[in-house]
Coordinates of C-alpha atoms and ligand atoms in Angstrom, one line a residue:
X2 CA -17.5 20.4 0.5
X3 CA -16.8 19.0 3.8
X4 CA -19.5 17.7 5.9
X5 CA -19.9 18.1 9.8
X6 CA -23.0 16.5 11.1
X7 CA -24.3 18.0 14.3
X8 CA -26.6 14.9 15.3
X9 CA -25.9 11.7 17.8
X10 CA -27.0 9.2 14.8
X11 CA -25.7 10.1 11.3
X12 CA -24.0 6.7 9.7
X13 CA -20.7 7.5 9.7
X14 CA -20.1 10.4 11.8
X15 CA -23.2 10.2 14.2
X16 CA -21.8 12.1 17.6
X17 CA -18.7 13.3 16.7
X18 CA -19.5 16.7 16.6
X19 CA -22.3 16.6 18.5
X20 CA -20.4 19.4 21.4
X21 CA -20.5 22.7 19.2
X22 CA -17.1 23.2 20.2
X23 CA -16.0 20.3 18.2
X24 CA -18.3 20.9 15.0
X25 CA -16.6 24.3 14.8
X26 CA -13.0 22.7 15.3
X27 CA -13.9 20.0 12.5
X28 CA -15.4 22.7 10.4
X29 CA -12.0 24.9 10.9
X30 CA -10.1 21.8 10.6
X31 CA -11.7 20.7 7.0
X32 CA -10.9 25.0 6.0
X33 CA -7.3 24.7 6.2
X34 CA -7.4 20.9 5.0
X35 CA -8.7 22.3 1.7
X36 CA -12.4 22.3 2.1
X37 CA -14.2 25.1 0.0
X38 CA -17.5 25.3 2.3
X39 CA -18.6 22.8 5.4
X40 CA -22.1 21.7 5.1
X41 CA -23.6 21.6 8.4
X42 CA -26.6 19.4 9.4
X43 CA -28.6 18.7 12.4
X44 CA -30.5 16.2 11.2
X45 CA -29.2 12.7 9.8
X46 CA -31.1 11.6 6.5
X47 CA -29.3 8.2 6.5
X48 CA -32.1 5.3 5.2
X49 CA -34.5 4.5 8.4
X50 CA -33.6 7.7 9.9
X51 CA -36.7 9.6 12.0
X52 CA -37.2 13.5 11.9
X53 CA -36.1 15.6 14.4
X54 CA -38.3 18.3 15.1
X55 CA -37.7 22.3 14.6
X56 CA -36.2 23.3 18.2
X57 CA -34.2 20.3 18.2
X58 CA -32.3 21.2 15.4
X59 CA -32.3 24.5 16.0
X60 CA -30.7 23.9 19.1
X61 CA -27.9 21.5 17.3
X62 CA -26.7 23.8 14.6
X63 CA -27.4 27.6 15.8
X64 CA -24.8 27.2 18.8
X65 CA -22.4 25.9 16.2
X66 CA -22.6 28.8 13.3
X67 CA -22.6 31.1 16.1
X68 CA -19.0 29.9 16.8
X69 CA -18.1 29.9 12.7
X70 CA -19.4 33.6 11.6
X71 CA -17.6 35.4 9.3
X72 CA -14.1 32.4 9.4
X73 CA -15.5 29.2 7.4
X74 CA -17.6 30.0 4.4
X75 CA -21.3 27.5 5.5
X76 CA -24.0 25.4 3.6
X77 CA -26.8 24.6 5.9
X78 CA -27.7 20.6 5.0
X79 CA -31.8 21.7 6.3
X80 CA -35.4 21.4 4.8
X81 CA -36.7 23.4 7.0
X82 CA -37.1 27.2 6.2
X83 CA -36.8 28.8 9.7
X84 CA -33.6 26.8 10.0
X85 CA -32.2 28.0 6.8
X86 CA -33.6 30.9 7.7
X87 CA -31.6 31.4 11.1
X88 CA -28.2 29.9 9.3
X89 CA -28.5 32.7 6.5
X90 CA -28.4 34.7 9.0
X91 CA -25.8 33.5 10.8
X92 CA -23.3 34.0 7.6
X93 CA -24.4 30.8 5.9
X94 CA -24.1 31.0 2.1
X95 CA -25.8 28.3 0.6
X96 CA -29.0 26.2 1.6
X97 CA -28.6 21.9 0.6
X98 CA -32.0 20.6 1.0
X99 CA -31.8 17.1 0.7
X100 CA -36.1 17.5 -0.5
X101 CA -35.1 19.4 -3.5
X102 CA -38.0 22.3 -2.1
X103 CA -40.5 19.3 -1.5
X104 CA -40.3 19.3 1.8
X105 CA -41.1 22.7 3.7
X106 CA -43.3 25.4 1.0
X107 CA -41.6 28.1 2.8
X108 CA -38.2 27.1 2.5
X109 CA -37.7 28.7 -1.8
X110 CA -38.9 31.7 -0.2
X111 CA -36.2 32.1 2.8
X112 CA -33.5 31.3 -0.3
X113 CA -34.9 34.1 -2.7
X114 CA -35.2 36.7 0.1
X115 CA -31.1 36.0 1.0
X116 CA -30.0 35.5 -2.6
X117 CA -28.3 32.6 -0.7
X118 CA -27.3 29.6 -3.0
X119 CA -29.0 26.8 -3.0
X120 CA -28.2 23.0 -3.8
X121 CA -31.5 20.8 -4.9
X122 CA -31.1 17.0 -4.1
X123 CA -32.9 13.9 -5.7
X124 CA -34.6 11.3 -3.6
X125 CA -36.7 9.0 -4.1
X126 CA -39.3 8.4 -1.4
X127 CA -38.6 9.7 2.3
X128 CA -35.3 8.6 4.7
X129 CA -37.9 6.2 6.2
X130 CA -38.6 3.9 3.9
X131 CA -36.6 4.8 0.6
X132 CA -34.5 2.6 0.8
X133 CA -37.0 -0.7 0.6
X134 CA -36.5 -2.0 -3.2
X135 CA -35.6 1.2 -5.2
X136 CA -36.6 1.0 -8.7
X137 CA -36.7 2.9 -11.9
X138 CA -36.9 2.0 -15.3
X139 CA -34.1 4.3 -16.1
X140 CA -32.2 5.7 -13.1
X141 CA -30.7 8.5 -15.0
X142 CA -33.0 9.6 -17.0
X143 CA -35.4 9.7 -13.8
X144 CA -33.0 11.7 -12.1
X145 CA -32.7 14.0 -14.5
X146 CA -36.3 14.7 -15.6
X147 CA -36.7 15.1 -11.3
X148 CA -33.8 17.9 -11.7
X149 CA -34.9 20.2 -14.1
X150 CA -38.7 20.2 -12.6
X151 CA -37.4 21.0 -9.4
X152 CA -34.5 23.7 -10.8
X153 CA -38.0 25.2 -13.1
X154 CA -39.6 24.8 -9.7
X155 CA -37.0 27.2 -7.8
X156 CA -36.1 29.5 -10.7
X157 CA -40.4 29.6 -10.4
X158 CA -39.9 30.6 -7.1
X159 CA -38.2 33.3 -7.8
X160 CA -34.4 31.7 -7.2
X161 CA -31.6 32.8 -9.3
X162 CA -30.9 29.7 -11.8
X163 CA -27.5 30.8 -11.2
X164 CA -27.3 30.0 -7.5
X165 CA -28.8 26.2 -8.0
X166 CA -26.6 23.3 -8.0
X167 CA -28.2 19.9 -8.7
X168 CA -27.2 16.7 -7.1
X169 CA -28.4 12.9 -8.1
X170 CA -28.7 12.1 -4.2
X171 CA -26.4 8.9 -3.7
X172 CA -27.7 6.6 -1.6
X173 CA -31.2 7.9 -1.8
X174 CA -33.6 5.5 -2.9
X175 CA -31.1 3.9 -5.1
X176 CA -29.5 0.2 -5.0
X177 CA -25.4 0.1 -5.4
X178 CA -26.0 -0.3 -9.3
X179 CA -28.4 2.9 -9.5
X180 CA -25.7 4.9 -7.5
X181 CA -22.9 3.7 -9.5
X182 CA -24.6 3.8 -12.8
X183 CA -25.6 7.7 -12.0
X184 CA -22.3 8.3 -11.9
X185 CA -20.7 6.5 -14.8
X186 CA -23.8 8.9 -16.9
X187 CA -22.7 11.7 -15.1
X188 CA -22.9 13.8 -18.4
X189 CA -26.3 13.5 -18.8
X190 CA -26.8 15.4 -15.6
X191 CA -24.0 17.7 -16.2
X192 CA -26.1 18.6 -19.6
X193 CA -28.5 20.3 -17.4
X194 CA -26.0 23.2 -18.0
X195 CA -25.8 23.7 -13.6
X196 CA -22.9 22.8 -11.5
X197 CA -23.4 18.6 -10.1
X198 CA -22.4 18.1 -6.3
X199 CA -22.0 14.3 -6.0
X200 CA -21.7 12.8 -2.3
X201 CA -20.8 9.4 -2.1
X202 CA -18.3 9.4 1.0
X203 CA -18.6 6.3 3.6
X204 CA -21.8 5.5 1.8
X205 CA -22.7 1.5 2.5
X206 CA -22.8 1.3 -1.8
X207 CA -18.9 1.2 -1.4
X208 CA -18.7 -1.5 1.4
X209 CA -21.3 -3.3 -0.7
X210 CA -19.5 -3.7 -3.6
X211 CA -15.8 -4.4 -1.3
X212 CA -17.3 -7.3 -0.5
X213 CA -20.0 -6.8 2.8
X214 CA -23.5 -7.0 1.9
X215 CA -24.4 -5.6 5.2
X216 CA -22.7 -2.6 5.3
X217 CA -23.9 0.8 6.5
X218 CA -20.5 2.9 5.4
X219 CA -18.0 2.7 3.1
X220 CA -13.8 3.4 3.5
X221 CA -12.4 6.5 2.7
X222 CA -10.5 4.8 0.3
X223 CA -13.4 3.6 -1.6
X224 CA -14.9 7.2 -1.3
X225 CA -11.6 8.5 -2.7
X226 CA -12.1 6.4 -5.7
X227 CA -15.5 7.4 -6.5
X228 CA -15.0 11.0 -6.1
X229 CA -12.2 11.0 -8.3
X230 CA -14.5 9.2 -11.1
X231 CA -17.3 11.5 -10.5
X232 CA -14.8 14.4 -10.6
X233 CA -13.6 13.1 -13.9
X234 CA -17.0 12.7 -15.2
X235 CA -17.5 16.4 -14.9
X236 CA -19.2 16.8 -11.4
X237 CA -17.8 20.0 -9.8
X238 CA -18.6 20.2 -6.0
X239 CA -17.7 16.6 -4.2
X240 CA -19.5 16.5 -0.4
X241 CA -16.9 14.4 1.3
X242 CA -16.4 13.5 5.4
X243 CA -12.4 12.7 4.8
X244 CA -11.7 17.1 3.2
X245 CA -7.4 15.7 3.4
X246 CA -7.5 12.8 1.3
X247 CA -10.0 14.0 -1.1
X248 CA -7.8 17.4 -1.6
X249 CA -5.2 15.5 -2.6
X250 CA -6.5 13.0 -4.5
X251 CA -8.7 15.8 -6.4
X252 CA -5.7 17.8 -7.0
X253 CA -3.4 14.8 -8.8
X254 CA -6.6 14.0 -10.6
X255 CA -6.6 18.0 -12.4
X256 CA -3.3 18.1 -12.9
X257 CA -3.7 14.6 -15.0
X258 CA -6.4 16.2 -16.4
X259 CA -5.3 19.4 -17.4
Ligands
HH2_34 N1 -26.0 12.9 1.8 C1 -26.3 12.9 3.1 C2 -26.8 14.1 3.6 N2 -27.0 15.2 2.9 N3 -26.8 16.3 0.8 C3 -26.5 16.3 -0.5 N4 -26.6 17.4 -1.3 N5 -26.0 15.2 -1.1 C4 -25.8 14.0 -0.4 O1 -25.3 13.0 -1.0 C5 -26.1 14.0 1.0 C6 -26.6 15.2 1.5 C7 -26.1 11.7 3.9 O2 -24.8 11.7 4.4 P1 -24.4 12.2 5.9 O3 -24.7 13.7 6.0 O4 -22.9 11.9 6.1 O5 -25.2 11.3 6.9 P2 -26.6 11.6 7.7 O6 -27.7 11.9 6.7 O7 -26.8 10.3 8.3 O8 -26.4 12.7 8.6

């Protein structure tokens, strides 16, 4: 999953892509580099990050799925239902709510009506604040519990269990251990019997642990490393910023595997 974020402050890519034009270029770029869907966002959920508000986003990501329709297959990073809403209509295919259906009550609603897929995130907290001393008694287990309420929660809503894909939200309310031990446990998520989308690319948890305990990204060789450890641990759908290297690391990585 390749991610192009259509907002001027995202941490790593923040106004890159903020032109449509050059979202759907990086989008079409990321296709023929290997990328199986681009998530699109127009919102940055980074740690202190403010909302943006409905028409704002609206305005960020509409202009670029209008340019994508029907070429690169879309996942629509949103909480907000009238956004998903619009980007299901515009040819998007699945909805990655970073709220795990917390954050809008209309939003299950807008993914049951489309059949669209939908991928439910953990966080701890809100983007504000969450990342001011995380703590858990048992990251994984937390996680997981979190998971399967939420996946009972849009299976309640009348979502196919077999569209949801659960991810343990990296970065999220979680220190560099808590990200790092959620993916050397990755089978206890995996047991959840759903597909796990991990997304640890550029995240500061990789320039922490390189060595700078001020960072607010990680290398694309650091992400490399952790996707192909979380790959290895079973997770199936890896969000990534860098589609090229990740393609081909991924694809040594199965062919060790088998
Ligand atoms: N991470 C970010 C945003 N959305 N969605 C899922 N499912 N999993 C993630 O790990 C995840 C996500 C944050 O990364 P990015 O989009 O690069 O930055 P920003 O939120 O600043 O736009």
């Amino acid at each position: 999953m390749g991610v192009v974020n259509v907002t001027p402050d995202s941490f790593s890519d923040g106004g890159v892509n903020l032109d449509p034009d050059d979202a759907a270029s990086t989008a079409r770029r990321m296709l023929e580099e290997g990328a199986a869907i681009v998530d699109v966002g127009g919102e940055s959920t980074r740690p202190g990050a403010d909302p943006v508000d409905l028409d704002e986003e609206l305005g960020r990501i509409v202009p670029v799925l209008e340019r994508l329709e029907g070429e690169v297959p879309v996942s629509i990073d949103t909480s907000k239902a009238e956004v998903a809403r619009r980007a299901l209509e515009l040819g998007a295919e699945l909805v990655n709510d970073v709220t795990a259906l917390r954050g809008d009550p209309d939003l299950a609603g807008v993914v049951a009506d489309h059949g669209a897929y939908l991928c439910l995130m953990h966080m701890l907290g809100e983007p504000r604040t969450m990342q001011r001393d995380p703590r858990y008694d048992d990251v994984v287990a937390e996680v997981k519990a979190f998971l399967e309420k939420r996946l009972a929660a849009a299976v309640e809503a009348g979502i196919s269990e077999e569209l949801v894909c659960l991810d343990p939200g990296i970065g999220f309310g979680k220190t560099v251990e808590h990200n790092f031990e959620l993916i050397r446990r990755l089978d206890e998520l995996t047991a959840l019997g759903r597909p796990v989308v991990v997304g640890f690319s550029r995240k500061s948890s990789l320039g922490k642990l390189l060595g700078d305990p001020e960072a607010t990204t990680g290398t694309a060789a650091a992400s490399v490393g952790a996707a192909v450890a979380a790959y290895e641990r079973g997770a199936t759908i890896l969000r990534v910023h860098d589609v090229r290297e990740h393609v081909e690391a991924l694809t040594a990585a199965a062919a060790v595997l088998g």
